[in-house]
Coordinates of C-alpha atoms in Angstrom, one line a residue:
Chain S
M344 CA 48.7 4.4 -3.8
G345 CA 51.5 3.4 -6.0
G346 CA 49.5 3.8 -9.2
E347 CA 49.6 7.4 -8.9
S348 CA 53.2 7.7 -9.5
N349 CA 52.9 6.2 -13.0
E350 CA 53.0 8.2 -16.1
G351 CA 50.1 10.4 -16.4
G352 CA 47.5 9.5 -18.9
E353 CA 48.4 5.9 -18.6
M354 CA 47.5 4.9 -15.2
G355 CA 45.8 6.5 -12.4
F356 CA 45.1 3.9 -9.9
K357 CA 43.8 4.1 -6.6
H358 CA 43.5 0.7 -5.5
G359 CA 43.0 1.8 -2.0
D360 CA 43.0 -1.5 -0.2
D361 CA 42.4 0.3 2.9
E362 CA 39.3 1.9 1.5
S363 CA 37.8 -1.3 0.5
G364 CA 34.5 0.0 1.7
G365 CA 34.5 2.6 -0.8
I366 CA 35.6 0.3 -3.5
S367 CA 32.9 -2.2 -2.8
R368 CA 30.5 0.5 -3.1
V369 CA 31.7 1.3 -6.5
G370 CA 31.3 -2.2 -7.8
I371 CA 34.2 -2.5 -10.1
T372 CA 33.5 -5.3 -12.4
S373 CA 35.6 -3.8 -15.0
M374 CA 38.7 -4.3 -13.1
P375 CA 39.5 -7.7 -14.4
L376 CA 39.4 -6.4 -18.0
Y377 CA 41.8 -3.7 -17.4
A378 CA 43.9 -5.7 -15.2
K379 CA 44.6 -7.9 -18.1
A380 CA 45.1 -5.2 -20.5
D381 CA 47.4 -3.2 -18.4
P382 CA 50.8 -4.5 -17.6
F383 CA 51.2 -2.1 -14.8
F384 CA 48.6 -3.8 -12.7
S385 CA 49.6 -6.3 -10.3
S386 CA 46.6 -8.6 -10.0
A387 CA 47.4 -9.4 -6.5
D388 CA 46.7 -5.8 -5.5
W389 CA 43.4 -5.9 -7.2
D390 CA 42.2 -9.1 -5.8
P391 CA 40.2 -7.7 -2.9
V392 CA 38.8 -5.1 -5.3
V393 CA 37.9 -7.7 -7.9
N394 CA 36.2 -9.8 -5.3
A395 CA 34.2 -6.9 -4.2
A396 CA 33.3 -6.2 -7.7
A397 CA 32.3 -9.7 -8.4
A398 CA 29.4 -9.2 -6.1
G399 CA 27.4 -8.9 -9.3
F400 CA 27.1 -5.9 -11.4
S401 CA 24.7 -5.8 -14.1
S402 CA 26.3 -3.5 -16.6
S403 CA 29.5 -5.4 -16.9
H404 CA 28.9 -6.4 -20.4
Y405 CA 29.2 -2.9 -21.5
H406 CA 32.8 -2.8 -20.6
P407 CA 34.4 -4.6 -23.4
S408 CA 33.2 -2.0 -25.8
M409 CA 34.7 0.6 -23.6
A410 CA 37.9 -1.2 -23.6
M411 CA 38.0 -1.0 -27.4
D412 CA 37.5 2.7 -27.4
N413 CA 40.3 3.6 -25.1
P414 CA 42.9 1.0 -25.1
G415 CA 45.4 3.0 -23.3
M416 CA 42.9 3.7 -20.6
S417 CA 43.5 3.0 -17.1
C418 CA 40.6 2.4 -15.0
F419 CA 40.1 3.8 -11.6
S420 CA 38.4 1.8 -9.1
H421 CA 37.3 4.9 -7.3
Y422 CA 38.4 8.3 -6.6
Q423 CA 39.4 9.7 -3.4
P424 CA 37.9 13.0 -3.2
G425 CA 40.9 14.6 -1.8
S426 CA 43.3 13.5 -4.4
V427 CA 41.1 14.0 -7.3
S428 CA 42.3 17.2 -8.5
G429 CA 45.7 15.8 -8.9
F430 CA 44.4 13.3 -11.3
A431 CA 42.2 15.5 -13.1
G432 CA 45.1 17.4 -14.4
D433 CA 46.8 14.3 -15.7
M434 CA 43.9 12.6 -17.3
P435 CA 42.8 13.6 -20.7
A436 CA 39.1 14.2 -20.9
S437 CA 38.5 11.0 -22.9
L438 CA 39.7 9.0 -20.1
L439 CA 37.1 10.1 -17.7
P440 CA 34.2 8.3 -19.2
F441 CA 35.9 5.1 -18.5
G442 CA 35.7 5.6 -14.9
D443 CA 32.1 5.1 -15.4
C444 CA 32.2 1.5 -16.2
G445 CA 34.1 0.9 -13.2
G446 CA 31.5 2.1 -10.9
G447 CA 28.0 2.1 -10.0
G448 CA 25.9 5.1 -10.5
Q449 CA 28.6 7.1 -8.8
I450 CA 31.2 6.9 -11.5
G451 CA 28.5 7.3 -14.0
H452 CA 28.6 10.8 -13.0
F453 CA 32.0 11.2 -14.3
L454 CA 30.6 11.2 -17.6
G455 CA 30.0 14.8 -16.9
S456 CA 33.3 14.7 -18.5
D457 CA 34.7 17.4 -16.6
K458 CA 38.1 17.6 -15.2
K459 CA 36.9 19.4 -12.3
G460 CA 37.2 17.8 -9.0
E461 CA 33.7 18.4 -8.0
R462 CA 32.4 15.9 -10.4
L463 CA 34.6 13.2 -9.1
I464 CA 33.8 14.0 -5.6
R465 CA 30.3 13.1 -6.3
A466 CA 31.4 9.5 -6.6
G467 CA 31.3 9.1 -2.9
E468 CA 27.9 10.7 -2.5
S469 CA 25.5 9.4 -5.0
S470 CA 23.7 6.2 -4.8
H471 CA 25.1 3.2 -6.2
E472 CA 22.0 1.3 -7.0
D473 CA 21.4 2.5 -10.4
H474 CA 23.0 -0.1 -12.5
H475 CA 21.0 0.8 -15.5
Q476 CA 22.0 4.3 -15.0
V477 CA 25.6 3.3 -15.4
S478 CA 25.0 1.4 -18.6
D479 CA 23.3 4.3 -20.1
D480 CA 26.1 6.6 -19.2
A481 CA 28.6 4.1 -20.3
V482 CA 27.2 3.9 -23.7
L483 CA 27.0 7.5 -24.1
G484 CA 30.2 8.2 -22.4
A485 CA 32.2 7.3 -25.4
S486 CA 31.5 10.6 -26.8
P487 CA 32.3 13.1 -24.2
V488 CA 29.6 15.6 -23.8
G489 CA 29.9 18.5 -21.5
K490 CA 27.8 18.8 -18.5
R491 CA 25.2 16.4 -19.6
R492 CA 23.5 15.7 -16.4
L493 CA 23.4 16.2 -12.8
P494 CA 24.3 13.2 -10.8
E495 CA 21.6 13.5 -8.2
A496 CA 19.0 13.9 -10.7
E497 CA 19.9 10.8 -12.5
S498 CA 20.1 8.7 -9.5
Q499 CA 16.8 9.8 -8.1
W500 CA 15.4 9.6 -11.5
N501 CA 16.1 6.0 -11.9
K502 CA 15.1 5.2 -8.4
K503 CA 11.7 6.4 -9.3
A504 CA 11.5 4.7 -12.6
V505 CA 8.2 3.2 -11.8
E506 CA 5.8 5.3 -9.7
E507 CA 2.4 6.4 -9.4
F508 CA 2.0 10.0 -9.1
Q509 CA -1.5 10.5 -7.9
E510 CA -0.6 12.6 -4.9
D511 CA 2.5 13.8 -3.3
P512 CA 3.1 17.0 -5.1
Q513 CA 6.3 17.5 -3.2
R514 CA 7.9 14.5 -4.7
G515 CA 6.5 15.5 -8.0
N516 CA 8.1 18.9 -7.7
D517 CA 11.5 17.5 -6.9
Q518 CA 11.3 15.2 -9.8
S519 CA 10.1 17.9 -12.2
Q520 CA 12.9 20.2 -11.6
K521 CA 15.5 17.5 -11.9
K522 CA 13.9 16.1 -14.9
H523 CA 13.9 19.5 -16.4
K524 CA 17.6 19.8 -16.0
N525 CA 17.9 16.4 -17.5
D526 CA 16.0 17.3 -20.5
Q527 CA 18.1 20.3 -21.1
S528 CA 21.3 18.5 -21.1
K529 CA 20.4 15.2 -22.7
E530 CA 20.6 14.9 -26.4
T531 CA 20.0 11.3 -27.0
V532 CA 18.2 9.0 -24.7
Y533 CA 18.7 5.4 -25.1
K534 CA 16.2 2.9 -23.8
E535 CA 13.6 5.3 -22.9
S536 CA 10.2 4.6 -24.3
S537 CA 8.2 7.2 -22.5
Q538 CA 9.2 10.5 -21.3
S539 CA 8.3 10.7 -17.7
E540 CA 7.7 14.2 -16.8
E541 CA 6.5 14.7 -13.4
A542 CA 3.3 16.5 -13.3
P543 CA 2.0 16.1 -9.9
K544 CA -1.4 17.2 -10.9
E545 CA -1.8 14.6 -13.5
N546 CA -3.2 11.3 -12.5
Y547 CA -1.8 8.9 -14.9
I548 CA 1.3 6.9 -14.4
H549 CA 4.6 7.7 -15.9
M550 CA 7.1 5.1 -16.6
R551 CA 10.5 4.8 -17.9
A552 CA 11.6 1.6 -19.4
R553 CA 14.3 -0.1 -17.5
R554 CA 17.4 -1.5 -19.0
G555 CA 17.1 -4.8 -20.7
Q556 CA 13.4 -4.8 -20.9
A557 CA 11.1 -4.5 -23.7
T558 CA 10.0 -1.0 -24.5
N559 CA 6.7 -1.9 -25.9
S560 CA 4.0 0.2 -24.5
H561 CA 2.0 -2.9 -23.7
S562 CA 4.7 -4.5 -21.7
L563 CA 5.3 -1.2 -19.9
A564 CA 1.7 -1.0 -18.9
E565 CA 1.9 -4.6 -17.8
R566 CA 4.9 -3.9 -15.7
V567 CA 3.2 -1.0 -14.0
R568 CA 0.2 -3.1 -13.3
R569 CA 2.3 -5.9 -11.9
E570 CA 4.0 -3.4 -9.6
K571 CA 0.7 -2.2 -8.5
I572 CA -0.5 -5.7 -7.7
S573 CA 2.6 -6.6 -5.8
E574 CA 2.4 -3.4 -3.8
R575 CA -1.1 -4.2 -2.8
M576 CA -0.1 -7.7 -2.0
R577 CA 2.5 -6.4 0.4
L578 CA -0.2 -4.3 2.0
L579 CA -2.4 -7.4 2.4
Q580 CA 0.5 -9.3 3.7
E581 CA 0.6 -7.1 6.7
L582 CA -3.0 -7.5 7.3
V583 CA -3.2 -11.2 7.3
P584 CA -1.6 -12.5 10.4
G585 CA 1.2 -14.9 10.1
C586 CA 2.1 -14.1 6.6
N587 CA 5.4 -12.4 7.1
K588 CA 7.4 -15.4 6.0
I589 CA 5.5 -16.2 2.9
T590 CA 7.1 -15.1 -0.3
G591 CA 5.4 -15.9 -3.5
K592 CA 2.2 -14.6 -4.9
A593 CA 0.3 -17.9 -5.2
V594 CA 0.7 -19.0 -1.6
M595 CA 0.1 -15.5 -0.4
L596 CA -3.1 -15.2 -2.3
D597 CA -4.3 -18.6 -1.1
E598 CA -3.6 -17.4 2.4
I599 CA -5.6 -14.3 1.8
I600 CA -8.5 -16.2 0.5
N601 CA -8.5 -18.6 3.4
Y602 CA -8.4 -15.7 5.8
V603 CA -11.3 -14.0 4.2
Q604 CA -13.3 -17.2 4.3
S605 CA -12.4 -17.9 7.9
L606 CA -13.5 -14.4 8.8
Q607 CA -16.8 -14.8 7.1
Q608 CA -17.3 -18.2 8.8
Q609 CA -16.5 -16.5 12.1
V610 CA -19.2 -13.9 11.5
E611 CA -21.7 -16.7 10.8
F612 CA -20.7 -18.6 13.8
L613 CA -20.9 -15.6 16.1
S614 CA -24.3 -14.6 14.7
M615 CA -25.5 -18.1 15.5
K616 CA -24.2 -17.7 19.0
L617 CA -25.8 -14.4 19.3
A618 CA -29.1 -15.8 18.2
T619 CA -29.1 -18.3 20.9
V620 CA -27.9 -15.9 23.5
N621 CA -30.0 -13.0 22.6
P622 CA -33.6 -13.8 23.2
E623 CA -32.9 -14.9 26.7
I624 CA -32.0 -11.4 27.8
N625 CA -34.9 -9.1 28.2
I626 CA -33.0 -6.0 28.5
D627 CA -33.2 -3.5 25.8
I628 CA -29.9 -3.4 24.0
D629 CA -30.0 0.3 23.8
R630 CA -29.8 0.5 27.5
I631 CA -26.8 -1.7 27.5
L632 CA -25.2 0.5 25.0
A633 CA -26.0 3.6 26.7
K634 CA -25.0 2.4 30.1
D635 CA -21.8 1.0 28.8
L636 CA -21.0 4.1 26.9
L637 CA -22.0 6.2 29.9
Q638 CA -19.6 4.4 32.1
S639 CA -16.7 4.8 29.7
R640 CA -17.1 8.5 29.8
D641 CA -16.4 10.7 32.8
R642 CA -18.8 10.8 35.6
N643 CA -20.1 14.3 35.0
T644 CA -22.9 13.1 32.8
P645 CA -26.3 13.9 34.2
T646 CA -27.4 11.3 36.6
L647 CA -30.7 11.2 34.8
G648 CA -29.2 8.7 32.5
L649 CA -28.6 6.3 35.4
N650 CA -32.1 6.3 36.8
P651 CA -33.8 4.1 34.3
F652 CA -31.4 1.5 35.1
A653 CA -32.6 1.1 38.6
G654 CA -35.0 -1.6 37.5
F655 CA -32.3 -3.6 35.9
Q656 CA -29.9 -4.0 38.6
G657 CA -29.8 -7.7 38.5
N658 CA -28.4 -7.7 35.0
I659 CA -27.0 -4.5 33.9
P660 CA -24.2 -4.0 36.4
N661 CA -22.8 -7.4 35.5
L662 CA -23.1 -6.7 31.8
S663 CA -21.7 -3.3 31.9
A664 CA -18.8 -4.5 33.9
T665 CA -18.0 -7.1 31.4
T666 CA -18.7 -5.1 28.3
N667 CA -17.0 -2.0 29.6
P668 CA -13.4 -2.9 29.2
Q669 CA -14.1 -4.4 25.8
Y670 CA -15.1 -1.2 24.2
N671 CA -12.7 1.6 23.6
P672 CA -13.4 4.9 25.3
L673 CA -15.6 7.0 23.2
P674 CA -14.3 9.6 21.0
Q675 CA -15.4 12.8 22.3
T676 CA -16.9 14.0 19.1
T677 CA -20.2 13.3 17.5
L678 CA -21.0 10.2 19.4
E679 CA -21.3 12.2 22.6
S680 CA -23.9 14.6 21.2
E681 CA -25.8 11.7 19.8
L682 CA -25.8 10.0 23.1
Q683 CA -27.2 13.1 24.7
N684 CA -30.0 12.9 22.3
L685 CA -30.5 9.3 23.2
Y686 CA -30.8 10.1 26.9
Q687 CA -33.2 12.9 26.3
M688 CA -35.3 10.7 24.1
G689 CA -35.6 8.3 27.0
F690 CA -33.9 5.5 25.4
V691 CA -36.5 5.1 22.8
S692 CA -35.6 2.4 20.4
N693 CA -37.3 4.3 17.7
P694 CA -35.7 3.9 14.3
S695 CA -35.9 7.5 13.5
T696 CA -34.0 8.5 16.6
M697 CA -31.6 5.8 16.2
S698 CA -30.7 7.0 12.8
S699 CA -29.4 10.2 14.3
F700 CA -26.6 8.2 15.7
S701 CA -25.0 7.6 12.4
P702 CA -21.5 8.9 12.9
N703 CA -20.9 9.1 9.3
G704 CA -23.7 11.6 8.9
R705 CA -26.0 9.3 7.1
L706 CA -29.5 9.5 8.3
K707 CA -30.7 6.2 7.1
P708 CA -32.5 3.9 9.5
E709 CA -30.7 0.8 10.3
L710 CA -31.8 -2.6 9.3
Chain C
M441 CA 7.0 0.6 0.5
A442 CA 6.2 2.4 3.7
S443 CA 4.4 5.0 1.8
A444 CA 1.9 2.5 0.3
D445 CA -0.6 3.3 2.9
K446 CA -0.8 6.9 1.9
L447 CA -1.7 6.1 -1.6
I448 CA -4.1 3.3 -0.7
N449 CA -6.6 4.5 1.8
T450 CA -7.5 1.7 4.2
Y451 CA -8.9 3.7 7.0
V452 CA -11.3 1.9 9.2
P453 CA -13.3 3.5 12.0
E454 CA -12.9 2.6 15.6
K455 CA -14.6 -0.3 17.2
D456 CA -17.3 1.8 18.7
V457 CA -18.6 2.8 15.4
F458 CA -19.1 -0.8 14.4
A459 CA -20.5 -1.6 17.8
L460 CA -22.9 1.2 17.5
H461 CA -24.2 0.3 14.2
F462 CA -24.5 -3.4 15.1
L463 CA -26.4 -2.7 18.2
Q464 CA -28.7 -0.4 16.4
S465 CA -29.5 -3.0 13.9
L466 CA -30.0 -5.6 16.5
S467 CA -32.4 -3.4 18.4
N468 CA -34.3 -2.7 15.2
L469 CA -34.5 -6.4 14.7
R470 CA -35.9 -6.7 18.1
T471 CA -38.6 -4.2 17.4
Q472 CA -39.5 -5.9 14.2
N473 CA -40.2 -9.2 16.0
P474 CA -41.0 -8.0 19.5
L475 CA -41.5 -11.0 21.7
N476 CA -43.1 -13.5 19.4
S477 CA -39.8 -14.9 18.3
P478 CA -39.8 -16.6 15.0
D479 CA -40.1 -20.4 15.2
K480 CA -37.1 -21.3 13.2
S481 CA -33.9 -20.3 14.8
I482 CA -32.3 -20.4 11.4
D483 CA -34.3 -17.4 10.4
R484 CA -33.1 -15.6 13.3
V485 CA -29.6 -16.5 12.6
R486 CA -29.9 -15.4 9.1
K487 CA -31.4 -12.1 10.2
I488 CA -28.7 -11.5 12.6
K489 CA -26.1 -12.3 10.1
K490 CA -27.6 -10.0 7.6
A491 CA -27.8 -7.3 10.2
A492 CA -24.2 -7.9 11.0
Y493 CA -23.1 -7.5 7.4
V494 CA -25.2 -4.5 6.8
S495 CA -24.2 -2.7 9.9
M496 CA -20.6 -3.5 9.0
A497 CA -21.0 -2.0 5.6
R498 CA -22.5 1.1 7.1
A499 CA -19.9 1.5 9.7
A500 CA -17.2 1.0 7.2
G501 CA -18.2 3.9 5.0
G502 CA -21.6 3.3 3.6
T503 CA -21.6 3.7 -0.1
S504 CA -18.1 5.1 -0.4
R505 CA -16.4 1.8 -0.7
L506 CA -17.2 -0.5 -3.5
W507 CA -17.7 -3.6 -1.4
S508 CA -19.9 -2.0 1.1
R509 CA -22.0 -0.5 -1.6
A510 CA -22.4 -3.9 -3.3
L511 CA -23.2 -5.4 0.1
L512 CA -25.9 -2.9 0.8
R513 CA -27.3 -3.2 -2.7
R514 CA -27.5 -7.0 -2.3
A515 CA -29.2 -6.7 1.0
A516 CA -31.7 -4.1 -0.3
K517 CA -32.5 -6.3 -3.2
D518 CA -33.4 -9.3 -1.1
D519 CA -35.6 -7.5 1.3
N520 CA -37.0 -4.2 0.2
K521 CA -38.5 -3.2 3.4
S522 CA -35.7 -3.4 5.8
V523 CA -32.7 -1.9 4.1
R524 CA -32.7 1.5 2.8
F525 CA -30.3 1.9 0.0
S526 CA -30.3 4.9 -2.3
R527 CA -29.1 4.5 -5.7
R528 CA -25.9 6.3 -6.6
K529 CA -24.9 7.3 -10.0
R530 CA -22.4 4.7 -11.1
K531 CA -19.0 5.9 -12.1
V532 CA -17.7 4.3 -15.2
T533 CA -15.2 1.7 -14.3
W534 CA -12.4 1.5 -16.8
K535 CA -11.6 -2.1 -16.8
I536 CA -14.2 -4.7 -16.6
S537 CA -13.0 -8.1 -15.6
S538 CA -15.0 -9.8 -18.2
K539 CA -12.8 -8.3 -20.9
R540 CA -9.7 -9.4 -19.1
K541 CA -10.8 -12.9 -18.8
R542 CA -10.3 -13.4 -22.5
S543 CA -6.8 -12.2 -22.7
N544 CA -4.1 -14.4 -21.2
Q545 CA -1.6 -11.7 -20.8
R546 CA -2.0 -11.3 -17.1
A547 CA -0.3 -13.7 -14.8
P548 CA -2.7 -16.7 -14.7
V549 CA -1.7 -17.5 -11.1
V550 CA -2.8 -14.2 -9.9
E551 CA -5.8 -14.1 -12.0
E552 CA -7.3 -17.4 -10.9
A553 CA -6.8 -16.4 -7.3
A554 CA -8.4 -13.1 -8.1
E555 CA -11.4 -14.9 -9.4
R556 CA -11.8 -16.7 -6.1
L557 CA -11.4 -13.5 -4.3
R558 CA -14.0 -11.9 -6.4
N559 CA -16.5 -14.6 -5.4
L560 CA -15.7 -13.9 -1.7
V561 CA -15.6 -10.1 -1.6
P562 CA -18.9 -8.5 -2.3
G563 CA -18.8 -6.4 -5.4
G564 CA -15.7 -8.0 -6.7
G565 CA -17.1 -8.9 -10.0
G566 CA -16.6 -5.6 -11.7
M567 CA -13.2 -4.8 -10.4
E568 CA -9.8 -4.9 -11.8
T569 CA -7.3 -7.0 -9.9
S570 CA -5.4 -4.2 -8.3
K571 CA -8.6 -2.5 -7.2
L572 CA -9.9 -5.8 -6.0
M573 CA -7.0 -6.1 -3.7
E574 CA -7.5 -2.7 -2.3
E575 CA -11.0 -3.5 -1.5
T576 CA -10.0 -6.8 -0.1
A577 CA -7.7 -5.1 2.3
H578 CA -10.3 -2.8 3.6
Y579 CA -12.8 -5.6 3.7
I580 CA -10.5 -7.7 5.8
K581 CA -10.0 -4.9 8.2
C582 CA -13.7 -4.3 8.6
L583 CA -14.5 -7.9 8.9
S584 CA -12.0 -8.4 11.7
M585 CA -13.4 -5.4 13.5
Q586 CA -16.9 -6.7 13.1
V587 CA -15.8 -10.1 14.4
K588 CA -14.3 -8.5 17.5
V589 CA -17.4 -6.5 18.2
M590 CA -19.6 -9.6 17.9
Q591 CA -17.3 -11.6 20.1
C592 CA -17.4 -9.0 22.8
L593 CA -21.1 -8.9 22.6
V594 CA -21.5 -12.6 22.8
D595 CA -19.1 -12.7 25.7
G596 CA -20.9 -9.9 27.4
L597 CA -24.3 -11.3 26.9
S598 CA -23.6 -15.0 27.6
P599 CA -24.9 -16.1 30.9
K600 CA -22.3 -16.6 33.5

């Protein structure tokens, strides 16, 4: 931590090589810029940091502007929570926004502009996936504004930039309170085409434009729609067997179509098979059903159900033995009572009695 | 998204429900043509197939899903006697696919596949693509369940 010993206000480095994990989290693409600008940096020290930063950080192009604003600024790769307070006293407030460009969403929170340690501590905590978050902060950070936003709110806000709020009031509540705080503190909002207030009761979709994308309402709606479609495609991907490796909408859709077609062909084929098999067997299907279902339940059912089967011994036992394991055990709800009716009716294959079976409560006779 | 399933309801009842409905329909078929079996086996096949689809539609949720409703309506239209289908007041669908066909804004790849899907899935003609995919998911689940039931039945009934 040699940087710390430099004159205050000029440099406050923590190029914690030993904390490279923390640094890589931060995503310091701005390092190279400052490294050039600042004679105190030894590039060798920053190499691991730079490499970590080069992992690709979207908001890097904002940094040059920041460099102009604060020429004498030193950039911090990341703050150690413990030693923050020492820094805070040294750094003028204007320097703090700079830390923003250095990091991901974490340092964006430094824009909070405060010299208090607690803000800086947040660096380690918040998520670092909000690149667009950073850029917003970076742009606004040039003008220090006090207590503009809460870090957690921002990170969660952007994480949920595109969502459907049809249900899940809990999530909506969380969002709404954070959004509320955001609204209080934010004066200017860049890049935001639609206010996304979380109203869990409302059924329409709220969106916030992401960085670098058109803020036309049409394209927003397009994007929402595309997200919906890809979400459903993911759902379908789980349904269709063997589609885990497929990436790409076109191939996936072809697979889905083929699968549906093959299922329909299977139904046709099986119905053909059934047609050939069926007429040969003289047993009433109802009895098969009843017997099979009877067997899958416990044996305390009245034996009267078993008696009518006496005449079918040649066939029924075999059938029931084979069909039994293939059916799941009955749910002990409405089906049971319906079956009681069936037994009492004496296995009448009367359409009107059969209709009482309908587990969904519909009393329409079957085809 | 793991939470996707919560938003999109793809609940499908147990296999027994499908089995029950199918067997009911088969028995009704039997009562319709008691022992004088129709001469053409094709007719029988067709009837069984229709019975399979209708029973699947009923088991899957009757008129509460778009595809099942369309299936039942189609079956009722062909043969007024056998399928009871009560008309339900149609909800206004916001987006009709015919309008969308004109605009090229939507991804053409997705849209052409969606067209093919619409031909396959019953009731797909009036749906938007995202809704279509929901229905397809449910349809696939129900179809596979129905296939399982029929397979079990065939295996059970086939002579040893």
